[in-house]
């Protein structure tokens, strides 16, 4: 089979089963600047714009941007392909593939600072969106700016150097717009954080307040909006095996392809200061209040992923779908989700039981082959968002918390085992603190619960939580996860 290297010149040579752009990928205007162009953004927000462009002619395009060294590699790969990439969506035997051209540029901020500042000051830039993961917001366990964060300290003290944090970068970019006449703009968070728009707004205001820039504060108040969003599409890391599959089946040579499930959802608060694409034509939902949808997704899907990850790795699994084929693990995850659904407010037109059934099916999708180690990353911030609030609600109501206890105990034991076994990888913004506090989690659980980045003092001192958690940690330490799973059969 002849290989086709992606470029604007050769989309017609692709396999007939590949959806190619009906629009001119590089002809539009970079009206959206997106910070954090990873696989998820390209399977979700960029794909929504692609779907819109396939149906309706408009000149909206996305300029990607990144702060990390890996973002330079992404820029170079996309540039070599005229910013085209393939998206393969898979579910059992059903597979669809599209060539996406919604991005038309990319800025690596540390090496292209002037280009970034120039784009931020342009009138035709309407939206700055983000997928930077929870740790990119530099918040503490109360979702306020962590002024002790090393990146934030750098940005506040090094007035001559470009900012190193996403928050610092956003503040500087908005200052460019202020200097150009206070051009209105929308900051659109697309991360899995409850009330993500409000969190971003609060943290940015706190940062600007520490800067002491009253003019910028006034601009934020008058010309910038922060709509909340709920985003959903399971998108694993692209492995070399997937790249080879793309070459062998479709004859496509793509340096940065994306593979995801076919399910996709985007719920957005309709509060845009400078206009927006008609994403509703691509299936997005615009609502007045996103919060109920956010909490449903974060507590059931994201929390379910974390609950599944540590327990399943301890049980010897590497992939999500393999773990879900274990009936006891599947029963546990089902029980966990039903435990947490009781902390959610009703949503008109949504049946939580149906949602849970769909999640179990999605988790078990063998085509996605999502790695459990990916789900295990950044546990402290994920658990803070997805597990701690519902845990507090259930404790206050005197309800069952056995699913949450199992999730937290297996997380703690996983970290404990990582001290001597490198197979238990801990990628976390506070990894060193977690490991140090997990040296003796049975006899000294208090030290782990003193980690304020995760556990509020009120929770760490609640014996209705601490004593059963200690017993659950003891059980998994002495008898393994099989013993815990018996409670959910």
Short mmCIF file of C-alpha atoms in Angstrom, two decimals:
data_model
loop_
_atom_site.label_atom_id
_atom_site.label_comp_id
_atom_site.label_asym_id
_atom_site.label_seq_id
_atom_site.Cartn_x
_atom_site.Cartn_y
_atom_site.Cartn_z
CA UNK A 1 0.00 0.00 0.00
CA UNK A 2 1.30 3.46 -0.90
CA UNK A 3 1.51 5.80 2.07
CA UNK A 4 -0.09 9.25 1.93
CA UNK A 5 1.66 11.94 3.95
CA UNK A 6 -0.87 14.50 5.09
CA UNK A 7 -0.78 17.89 3.37
CA UNK A 8 -3.15 20.33 1.70
CA UNK A 9 -2.09 19.01 -1.68
CA UNK A 10 -3.12 15.38 -1.33
CA UNK A 11 -6.39 14.84 0.61
CA UNK A 12 -8.02 13.51 -2.56
CA UNK A 13 -5.58 10.60 -2.56
CA UNK A 14 -6.84 9.32 0.77
CA UNK A 15 -8.94 6.19 1.17
CA UNK A 16 -12.57 6.75 0.14
CA UNK A 17 -13.66 5.90 3.67
CA UNK A 18 -11.87 8.97 5.07
CA UNK A 19 -14.00 12.09 5.54
CA UNK A 20 -12.08 15.02 4.06
CA UNK A 21 -12.74 18.73 4.70
CA UNK A 22 -15.44 20.32 2.56
CA UNK A 23 -13.90 23.67 3.53
CA UNK A 24 -10.50 25.26 2.93
CA UNK A 25 -8.54 24.43 6.10
CA UNK A 26 -6.13 27.38 5.95
CA UNK A 27 -8.50 29.99 4.52
CA UNK A 28 -10.18 31.17 7.73
CA UNK A 29 -9.14 33.57 10.47
CA UNK A 30 -7.66 32.52 13.83
CA UNK A 31 -10.62 33.79 15.81
CA UNK A 32 -9.95 31.22 18.56
CA UNK A 33 -6.67 30.91 20.44
CA UNK A 34 -6.54 27.56 22.22
CA UNK A 35 -4.04 26.87 24.99
CA UNK A 36 -3.27 23.16 25.37
CA UNK A 37 -3.52 21.34 22.03
CA UNK A 38 -3.45 17.76 23.17
CA UNK A 39 -5.40 14.75 21.99
CA UNK A 40 -8.54 15.75 23.86
CA UNK A 41 -8.80 19.20 22.33
CA UNK A 42 -8.31 17.73 18.86
CA UNK A 43 -10.94 15.02 19.40
CA UNK A 44 -13.41 17.44 20.96
CA UNK A 45 -13.42 21.24 20.53
CA UNK A 46 -11.47 21.24 17.25
CA UNK A 47 -13.67 18.43 15.95
CA UNK A 48 -16.84 20.37 16.82
CA UNK A 49 -15.54 23.24 14.71
CA UNK A 50 -14.69 20.78 11.93
CA UNK A 51 -18.25 19.41 12.02
CA UNK A 52 -19.64 22.94 11.86
CA UNK A 53 -17.40 23.82 8.91
CA UNK A 54 -18.56 20.69 7.10
CA UNK A 55 -22.15 21.92 7.37
CA UNK A 56 -21.93 25.69 7.29
CA UNK A 57 -19.47 28.06 5.66
CA UNK A 58 -17.75 30.36 8.15
CA UNK A 59 -14.28 31.80 8.65
CA UNK A 60 -13.64 30.60 12.22
CA UNK A 61 -10.38 28.73 12.72
CA UNK A 62 -8.21 27.81 15.73
CA UNK A 63 -4.65 28.88 16.45
CA UNK A 64 -3.16 26.43 18.91
CA UNK A 65 -0.75 27.50 21.63
CA UNK A 66 1.35 25.76 24.25
CA UNK A 67 3.80 26.39 27.06
CA UNK A 68 5.38 22.96 27.47
CA UNK A 69 8.37 21.43 25.63
CA UNK A 70 6.05 18.76 24.20
CA UNK A 71 3.97 21.55 22.63
CA UNK A 72 6.91 22.45 20.41
CA UNK A 73 6.95 18.88 19.10
CA UNK A 74 3.19 19.11 18.47
CA UNK A 75 3.65 22.37 16.57
CA UNK A 76 6.41 20.93 14.41
CA UNK A 77 4.36 17.82 13.62
CA UNK A 78 1.22 19.78 12.71
CA UNK A 79 3.20 22.34 10.69
CA UNK A 80 4.75 19.54 8.64
CA UNK A 81 1.19 18.37 7.80
CA UNK A 82 -0.31 21.82 7.03
CA UNK A 83 -2.05 21.56 10.43
CA UNK A 84 -4.11 18.58 9.28
CA UNK A 85 -4.55 15.47 11.41
CA UNK A 86 -6.67 12.34 11.38
CA UNK A 87 -9.27 11.52 14.00
CA UNK A 88 -10.34 7.88 14.27
CA UNK A 89 -13.42 7.16 16.37
CA UNK A 90 -14.00 3.56 17.38
CA UNK A 91 -16.73 1.50 19.01
CA UNK A 92 -16.61 -2.29 18.77
CA UNK A 93 -16.71 -3.09 15.03
CA UNK A 94 -17.78 0.41 14.01
CA UNK A 95 -15.06 2.86 12.99
CA UNK A 96 -15.08 6.31 11.41
CA UNK A 97 -12.13 8.41 10.28
CA UNK A 98 -11.98 12.12 9.48
CA UNK A 99 -9.29 14.48 8.26
CA UNK A 100 -9.63 17.56 10.47
CA UNK A 101 -8.48 21.00 9.33
CA UNK A 102 -9.95 23.30 12.00
CA UNK A 103 -6.50 24.44 13.18
CA UNK A 104 -4.60 26.85 10.96
CA UNK A 105 -1.62 27.89 13.12
CA UNK A 106 0.26 27.09 16.30
CA UNK A 107 2.30 29.24 18.68
CA UNK A 108 4.88 27.77 21.04
CA UNK A 109 4.69 30.57 23.59
CA UNK A 110 8.18 30.32 25.17
CA UNK A 111 9.88 30.58 21.76
CA UNK A 112 7.32 32.79 19.98
CA UNK A 113 6.40 35.28 22.67
CA UNK A 114 6.02 38.28 20.36
CA UNK A 115 3.78 36.32 18.00
CA UNK A 116 1.59 35.33 20.96
CA UNK A 117 1.33 38.93 22.16
CA UNK A 118 0.48 40.12 18.66
CA UNK A 119 -2.36 37.60 18.27
CA UNK A 120 -3.76 38.46 21.69
CA UNK A 121 -4.02 42.11 20.66
CA UNK A 122 -5.89 41.45 17.42
CA UNK A 123 -9.49 42.58 17.10
CA UNK A 124 -10.51 39.47 15.16
CA UNK A 125 -9.52 37.20 18.07
CA UNK A 126 -12.83 36.45 19.79
CA UNK A 127 -12.24 33.45 22.09
CA UNK A 128 -9.31 32.19 24.16
CA UNK A 129 -10.02 28.60 25.17
CA UNK A 130 -8.12 26.18 27.39
CA UNK A 131 -7.52 22.50 28.06
CA UNK A 132 -4.60 22.69 30.49
CA UNK A 133 -5.78 20.02 33.04
CA UNK A 134 -6.58 20.81 36.64
CA UNK A 135 -2.97 21.46 37.68
CA UNK A 136 -2.60 24.15 35.01
CA UNK A 137 -4.90 26.45 36.98
CA UNK A 138 -2.49 26.64 39.93
CA UNK A 139 -5.30 26.48 42.51
CA UNK A 140 -5.30 25.26 46.08
CA UNK A 141 -7.79 22.82 47.61
CA UNK A 142 -10.32 25.67 47.96
CA UNK A 143 -10.07 26.44 44.24
CA UNK A 144 -8.31 29.73 44.94
CA UNK A 145 -5.03 30.85 43.41
CA UNK A 146 -2.06 29.15 45.08
CA UNK A 147 0.24 32.13 45.48
CA UNK A 148 2.95 29.76 46.72
CA UNK A 149 3.00 27.86 43.43
CA UNK A 150 6.50 28.17 41.92
CA UNK A 151 5.18 29.22 38.51
CA UNK A 152 2.92 31.88 40.00
CA UNK A 153 5.74 33.18 42.19
CA UNK A 154 7.93 33.44 39.09
CA UNK A 155 5.29 35.31 37.13
CA UNK A 156 4.59 37.79 39.92
CA UNK A 157 8.24 38.53 40.62
CA UNK A 158 9.88 38.41 37.17
CA UNK A 159 8.31 41.44 35.53
CA UNK A 160 10.75 41.41 32.60
CA UNK A 161 10.48 37.70 31.79
CA UNK A 162 7.59 36.09 29.89
CA UNK A 163 5.14 34.33 32.22
CA UNK A 164 5.64 30.62 32.87
CA UNK A 165 2.13 29.72 34.06
CA UNK A 166 -1.02 29.53 31.99
CA UNK A 167 -2.64 32.05 34.35
CA UNK A 168 0.23 34.48 33.94
CA UNK A 169 0.13 34.05 30.17
CA UNK A 170 -3.60 34.75 30.07
CA UNK A 171 -3.24 37.88 32.19
CA UNK A 172 -0.51 39.21 29.92
CA UNK A 173 -2.50 38.39 26.79
CA UNK A 174 -5.51 40.26 28.17
CA UNK A 175 -3.28 43.22 28.94
CA UNK A 176 -2.38 43.31 25.24
CA UNK A 177 -6.10 43.61 24.45
CA UNK A 178 -6.53 46.33 27.04
CA UNK A 179 -3.71 48.30 25.41
CA UNK A 180 -5.41 47.91 22.02
CA UNK A 181 -8.57 49.57 23.31
CA UNK A 182 -10.07 47.01 25.71
CA UNK A 183 -11.22 44.64 23.00
CA UNK A 184 -13.86 42.25 24.39
CA UNK A 185 -13.07 38.54 24.49
CA UNK A 186 -14.36 35.28 25.96
CA UNK A 187 -12.20 32.95 28.07
CA UNK A 188 -13.55 29.45 27.59
CA UNK A 189 -12.35 26.75 30.00
CA UNK A 190 -12.78 23.22 28.64
CA UNK A 191 -11.27 21.36 31.60
CA UNK A 192 -12.89 18.90 34.00
CA UNK A 193 -13.35 21.31 36.89
CA UNK A 194 -16.70 22.05 38.57
CA UNK A 195 -17.87 25.51 37.48
CA UNK A 196 -14.71 25.77 35.40
CA UNK A 197 -15.52 29.23 34.04
CA UNK A 198 -16.09 30.66 37.50
CA UNK A 199 -12.93 29.02 38.83
CA UNK A 200 -10.89 30.49 35.98
CA UNK A 201 -12.45 33.91 36.56
CA UNK A 202 -11.76 33.85 40.31
CA UNK A 203 -8.15 32.72 39.91
CA UNK A 204 -7.41 35.25 37.19
CA UNK A 205 -8.93 38.08 39.26
CA UNK A 206 -6.84 36.99 42.26
CA UNK A 207 -3.70 36.94 40.12
CA UNK A 208 -4.36 40.40 38.68
CA UNK A 209 -5.11 41.69 42.16
CA UNK A 210 -1.66 40.50 43.29
CA UNK A 211 -0.19 42.27 40.27
CA UNK A 212 -1.87 45.46 41.51
CA UNK A 213 -3.09 46.35 38.01
CA UNK A 214 -6.40 48.17 38.52
CA UNK A 215 -6.83 48.99 34.84
CA UNK A 216 -6.57 45.31 33.94
CA UNK A 217 -9.01 44.48 36.75
CA UNK A 218 -11.53 46.92 35.30
CA UNK A 219 -11.07 45.39 31.86
CA UNK A 220 -11.75 41.91 33.24
CA UNK A 221 -14.94 43.19 34.83
CA UNK A 222 -16.21 45.01 31.79
CA UNK A 223 -14.98 43.21 28.67
CA UNK A 224 -14.27 39.55 29.46
CA UNK A 225 -16.73 36.69 29.97
CA UNK A 226 -16.05 33.27 31.50
CA UNK A 227 -18.75 30.79 30.45
CA UNK A 228 -18.81 27.38 32.09
CA UNK A 229 -18.67 24.22 30.00
CA UNK A 230 -19.00 20.46 30.32
CA UNK A 231 -16.89 18.44 27.91
CA UNK A 232 -16.95 14.69 27.34
CA UNK A 233 -15.17 12.28 25.02
CA UNK A 234 -12.84 9.50 26.17
CA UNK A 235 -9.58 10.09 24.32
CA UNK A 236 -6.59 7.92 25.19
CA UNK A 237 -2.91 8.48 24.45
CA UNK A 238 -1.97 7.66 20.86
CA UNK A 239 0.44 4.74 20.90
CA UNK A 240 2.89 3.69 18.19
CA UNK A 241 0.66 0.67 17.68
CA UNK A 242 -2.17 3.03 16.71
CA UNK A 243 0.03 4.92 14.26
CA UNK A 244 1.01 1.65 12.61
CA UNK A 245 -2.67 0.65 12.44
CA UNK A 246 -3.48 3.92 10.65
CA UNK A 247 -0.71 3.30 8.11
CA UNK A 248 -1.62 -0.32 7.45
CA UNK A 249 -5.40 0.09 7.21
CA UNK A 250 -5.74 3.51 5.57
CA UNK A 251 -2.30 4.19 4.12
CA UNK A 252 -2.01 7.45 6.08
CA UNK A 253 1.24 8.68 7.54
CA UNK A 254 0.23 11.01 10.36
CA UNK A 255 2.73 12.04 13.04
CA UNK A 256 -0.02 13.05 15.49
CA UNK A 257 -3.24 11.11 14.84
CA UNK A 258 -5.99 10.99 17.46
CA UNK A 259 -8.10 7.97 18.44
CA UNK A 260 -11.22 8.30 20.57
CA UNK A 261 -14.59 6.79 21.33
CA UNK A 262 -17.53 7.82 19.16
CA UNK A 263 -19.54 9.37 22.00
CA UNK A 264 -19.12 13.14 22.23
CA UNK A 265 -20.85 15.84 24.30
CA UNK A 266 -20.37 19.56 24.89
CA UNK A 267 -22.66 21.64 27.11
CA UNK A 268 -21.88 25.36 27.13
CA UNK A 269 -23.17 28.41 29.00
CA UNK A 270 -24.14 30.87 26.27
CA UNK A 271 -22.19 33.92 27.48
CA UNK A 272 -19.81 35.12 24.76
CA UNK A 273 -18.62 38.76 24.66
CA UNK A 274 -17.38 38.88 21.08
CA UNK A 275 -19.41 36.28 19.23
CA UNK A 276 -18.91 32.55 18.76
CA UNK A 277 -19.17 29.81 16.12
CA UNK A 278 -22.61 28.25 15.67
CA UNK A 279 -21.46 25.09 17.45
CA UNK A 280 -25.09 24.04 17.95
CA UNK A 281 -25.11 23.05 14.26
CA UNK A 282 -22.41 20.53 15.18
CA UNK A 283 -24.34 19.12 18.15
CA UNK A 284 -23.22 21.28 21.08
CA UNK A 285 -25.86 22.25 23.66
CA UNK A 286 -26.16 25.83 24.92
CA UNK A 287 -27.83 26.20 28.32
CA UNK A 288 -28.28 28.80 31.04
CA UNK A 289 -26.75 26.66 33.79
CA UNK A 290 -24.02 24.10 33.10
CA UNK A 291 -23.33 23.17 36.72
CA UNK A 292 -25.70 20.15 36.99
CA UNK A 293 -24.16 18.63 33.83
CA UNK A 294 -20.63 19.34 35.08
CA UNK A 295 -21.22 17.65 38.42
CA UNK A 296 -22.85 14.63 36.78
CA UNK A 297 -19.91 14.12 34.49
CA UNK A 298 -17.13 14.91 36.98
CA UNK A 299 -18.53 12.76 39.79
CA UNK A 300 -19.69 9.80 37.72
CA UNK A 301 -17.35 9.64 34.72
CA UNK A 302 -14.17 11.31 35.97
CA UNK A 303 -14.59 10.03 39.51
CA UNK A 304 -15.46 6.62 38.11
CA UNK A 305 -12.26 6.64 36.09
CA UNK A 306 -10.17 7.40 39.19
CA UNK A 307 -12.01 4.80 41.27
CA UNK A 308 -11.35 2.25 38.52
CA UNK A 309 -7.71 3.14 37.87
CA UNK A 310 -5.89 2.38 41.13
CA UNK A 311 -7.97 -0.64 42.08
CA UNK A 312 -7.57 -2.19 38.63
CA UNK A 313 -3.82 -1.63 38.47
CA UNK A 314 -3.51 -3.25 41.89
CA UNK A 315 -5.53 -6.15 40.50
CA UNK A 316 -2.97 -6.58 37.71
CA UNK A 317 -4.70 -4.87 34.78
CA UNK A 318 -3.21 -2.38 32.31
CA UNK A 319 -6.22 -1.41 30.16
CA UNK A 320 -9.63 -0.07 31.12
CA UNK A 321 -11.68 -2.45 29.00
CA UNK A 322 -9.84 -5.52 30.35
CA UNK A 323 -10.55 -4.41 33.91
CA UNK A 324 -14.21 -3.84 33.09
CA UNK A 325 -14.46 -7.44 31.85
CA UNK A 326 -13.86 -8.49 35.46
CA UNK A 327 -17.42 -8.81 36.75
CA UNK A 328 -16.45 -7.87 40.31
CA UNK A 329 -14.67 -4.71 39.19
CA UNK A 330 -17.60 -3.82 36.94
CA UNK A 331 -20.01 -4.36 39.84
CA UNK A 332 -17.85 -2.13 42.02
CA UNK A 333 -17.79 0.70 39.49
CA UNK A 334 -21.56 0.40 39.04
CA UNK A 335 -22.05 0.56 42.81
CA UNK A 336 -19.66 3.50 43.08
CA UNK A 337 -21.61 5.49 40.50
CA UNK A 338 -24.96 4.72 42.10
CA UNK A 339 -23.53 5.83 45.44
CA UNK A 340 -22.48 9.19 43.99
CA UNK A 341 -25.59 9.80 41.90
CA UNK A 342 -27.45 10.51 45.16
CA UNK A 343 -25.35 13.68 45.56
CA UNK A 344 -26.60 15.14 42.26
CA UNK A 345 -29.53 17.45 41.65
CA UNK A 346 -32.05 16.30 39.02
CA UNK A 347 -31.49 17.40 35.41
CA UNK A 348 -34.51 17.76 33.16
CA UNK A 349 -34.43 15.12 30.44
CA UNK A 350 -31.54 13.16 32.01
CA UNK A 351 -31.97 9.76 33.64
CA UNK A 352 -28.93 9.08 35.85
CA UNK A 353 -29.47 5.33 35.66
CA UNK A 354 -29.35 5.47 31.86
CA UNK A 355 -26.27 7.68 32.07
CA UNK A 356 -24.54 5.14 34.33
CA UNK A 357 -25.42 2.27 31.99
CA UNK A 358 -23.93 4.22 29.10
CA UNK A 359 -20.77 4.96 31.11
CA UNK A 360 -20.26 1.28 31.94
CA UNK A 361 -20.61 0.46 28.26
CA UNK A 362 -18.18 3.22 27.28
CA UNK A 363 -15.60 2.13 29.87
CA UNK A 364 -15.78 -1.42 28.51
CA UNK A 365 -15.29 -0.35 24.87
CA UNK A 366 -12.44 -2.61 23.65
CA UNK A 367 -11.71 -0.40 20.65
CA UNK A 368 -10.52 2.52 22.77
CA UNK A 369 -7.93 0.53 24.79
CA UNK A 370 -7.41 3.34 27.27
CA UNK A 371 -4.53 2.81 29.67
CA UNK A 372 -5.23 2.75 33.38
CA UNK A 373 -1.95 4.58 34.05
CA UNK A 374 -3.32 7.55 32.09
CA UNK A 375 -6.38 7.64 34.32
CA UNK A 376 -4.14 7.40 37.39
CA UNK A 377 -2.27 10.62 36.57
CA UNK A 378 -2.85 13.79 38.64
CA UNK A 379 -4.79 11.87 41.26
CA UNK A 380 -4.67 14.58 43.90
CA UNK A 381 -6.42 17.19 41.75
CA UNK A 382 -8.87 14.72 40.22
CA UNK A 383 -9.87 13.30 43.60
CA UNK A 384 -10.22 16.80 45.06
CA UNK A 385 -12.71 17.68 42.32
CA UNK A 386 -14.60 14.43 41.82
CA UNK A 387 -14.63 12.67 45.21
CA UNK A 388 -14.19 15.10 48.10
CA UNK A 389 -17.36 17.21 47.58
CA UNK A 390 -19.71 14.18 47.25
CA UNK A 391 -17.94 12.51 50.18
CA UNK A 392 -18.74 15.52 52.36
CA UNK A 393 -22.37 15.49 51.21
CA UNK A 394 -22.81 11.78 51.96
CA UNK A 395 -21.17 12.07 55.38
CA UNK A 396 -23.42 14.98 56.28
CA UNK A 397 -26.48 12.94 55.29
CA UNK A 398 -25.24 9.81 57.07
CA UNK A 399 -25.30 7.83 53.81
CA UNK A 400 -23.20 4.90 52.61
CA UNK A 401 -19.66 5.83 51.53
CA UNK A 402 -18.24 2.34 50.91
CA UNK A 403 -17.53 3.01 47.23
CA UNK A 404 -15.62 6.18 48.01
CA UNK A 405 -13.73 4.49 50.84
CA UNK A 406 -12.58 1.77 48.45
CA UNK A 407 -11.51 4.33 45.86
CA UNK A 408 -9.52 6.38 48.36
CA UNK A 409 -7.98 3.37 50.10
CA UNK A 410 -6.75 1.86 46.82
CA UNK A 411 -5.30 5.25 45.82
CA UNK A 412 -3.42 5.50 49.11
CA UNK A 413 -2.17 1.91 48.90
CA UNK A 414 -1.13 2.42 45.27
CA UNK A 415 1.01 5.39 46.30
CA UNK A 416 2.46 3.38 49.19
CA UNK A 417 3.50 0.59 46.81
CA UNK A 418 5.10 3.12 44.45
CA UNK A 419 7.81 3.69 47.05
CA UNK A 420 9.37 0.34 46.18
CA UNK A 421 7.78 -0.68 42.86
CA UNK A 422 8.25 1.51 39.79
CA UNK A 423 5.34 -0.18 38.04
CA UNK A 424 3.10 1.94 40.28
CA UNK A 425 3.84 5.23 38.56
CA UNK A 426 2.82 8.43 40.36
CA UNK A 427 2.49 11.43 38.05
CA UNK A 428 1.06 14.14 40.25
CA UNK A 429 1.76 17.83 40.96
CA UNK A 430 2.39 16.90 44.63
CA UNK A 431 3.91 13.46 44.02
CA UNK A 432 6.73 13.85 46.57
CA UNK A 433 4.35 14.89 49.33
CA UNK A 434 2.00 12.00 48.53
CA UNK A 435 4.80 9.41 48.66
CA UNK A 436 6.25 10.77 51.89
CA UNK A 437 2.84 10.72 53.56
CA UNK A 438 2.04 7.18 52.38
CA UNK A 439 5.04 5.44 53.98
CA UNK A 440 2.87 3.84 56.69
CA UNK A 441 -0.76 4.50 55.73
CA UNK A 442 -2.29 1.99 58.15
CA UNK A 443 -0.59 3.14 61.35
CA UNK A 444 -0.12 6.74 60.31
CA UNK A 445 -3.11 7.54 58.12
CA UNK A 446 -3.32 10.92 59.84
CA UNK A 447 -0.21 12.09 57.99
CA UNK A 448 -1.77 11.34 54.62
CA UNK A 449 -5.04 13.01 55.59
CA UNK A 450 -3.06 16.11 56.58
CA UNK A 451 -2.40 16.82 52.89
CA UNK A 452 -4.51 19.96 52.61
CA UNK A 453 -4.24 20.02 48.82
CA UNK A 454 -6.75 17.15 48.94
CA UNK A 455 -8.37 16.78 52.37
CA UNK A 456 -9.99 19.73 54.20
CA UNK A 457 -9.27 19.78 57.92
CA UNK A 458 -12.95 19.20 58.73
CA UNK A 459 -12.87 15.96 56.74
CA UNK A 460 -9.53 14.77 58.11
CA UNK A 461 -10.88 15.14 61.65
CA UNK A 462 -14.21 13.40 61.02
CA UNK A 463 -14.03 9.99 62.69
CA UNK A 464 -17.03 8.79 60.69
CA UNK A 465 -14.67 9.02 57.73
CA UNK A 466 -11.19 8.45 59.12
CA UNK A 467 -11.89 5.23 61.04
CA UNK A 468 -13.64 3.34 58.23
CA UNK A 469 -10.98 4.59 55.80
CA UNK A 470 -8.24 3.24 58.08
CA UNK A 471 -9.97 -0.13 58.18
CA UNK A 472 -10.34 -0.16 54.39
CA UNK A 473 -6.66 0.67 53.94
CA UNK A 474 -5.82 -2.12 56.37
CA UNK A 475 -7.95 -4.60 54.41
CA UNK A 476 -6.37 -3.82 51.06
CA UNK A 477 -2.91 -3.90 52.63
CA UNK A 478 -3.42 -7.25 54.35
CA UNK A 479 -5.73 -9.05 51.92
CA UNK A 480 -5.58 -7.21 48.58
CA UNK A 481 -8.26 -5.74 46.34
CA UNK A 482 -10.09 -9.06 45.97
CA UNK A 483 -11.21 -8.79 49.57
CA UNK A 484 -12.60 -5.27 49.02
CA UNK A 485 -14.44 -6.30 45.86
CA UNK A 486 -16.44 -8.93 47.76
CA UNK A 487 -18.44 -6.05 49.25
CA UNK A 488 -19.80 -5.17 45.80
CA UNK A 489 -20.62 -8.56 44.28
#
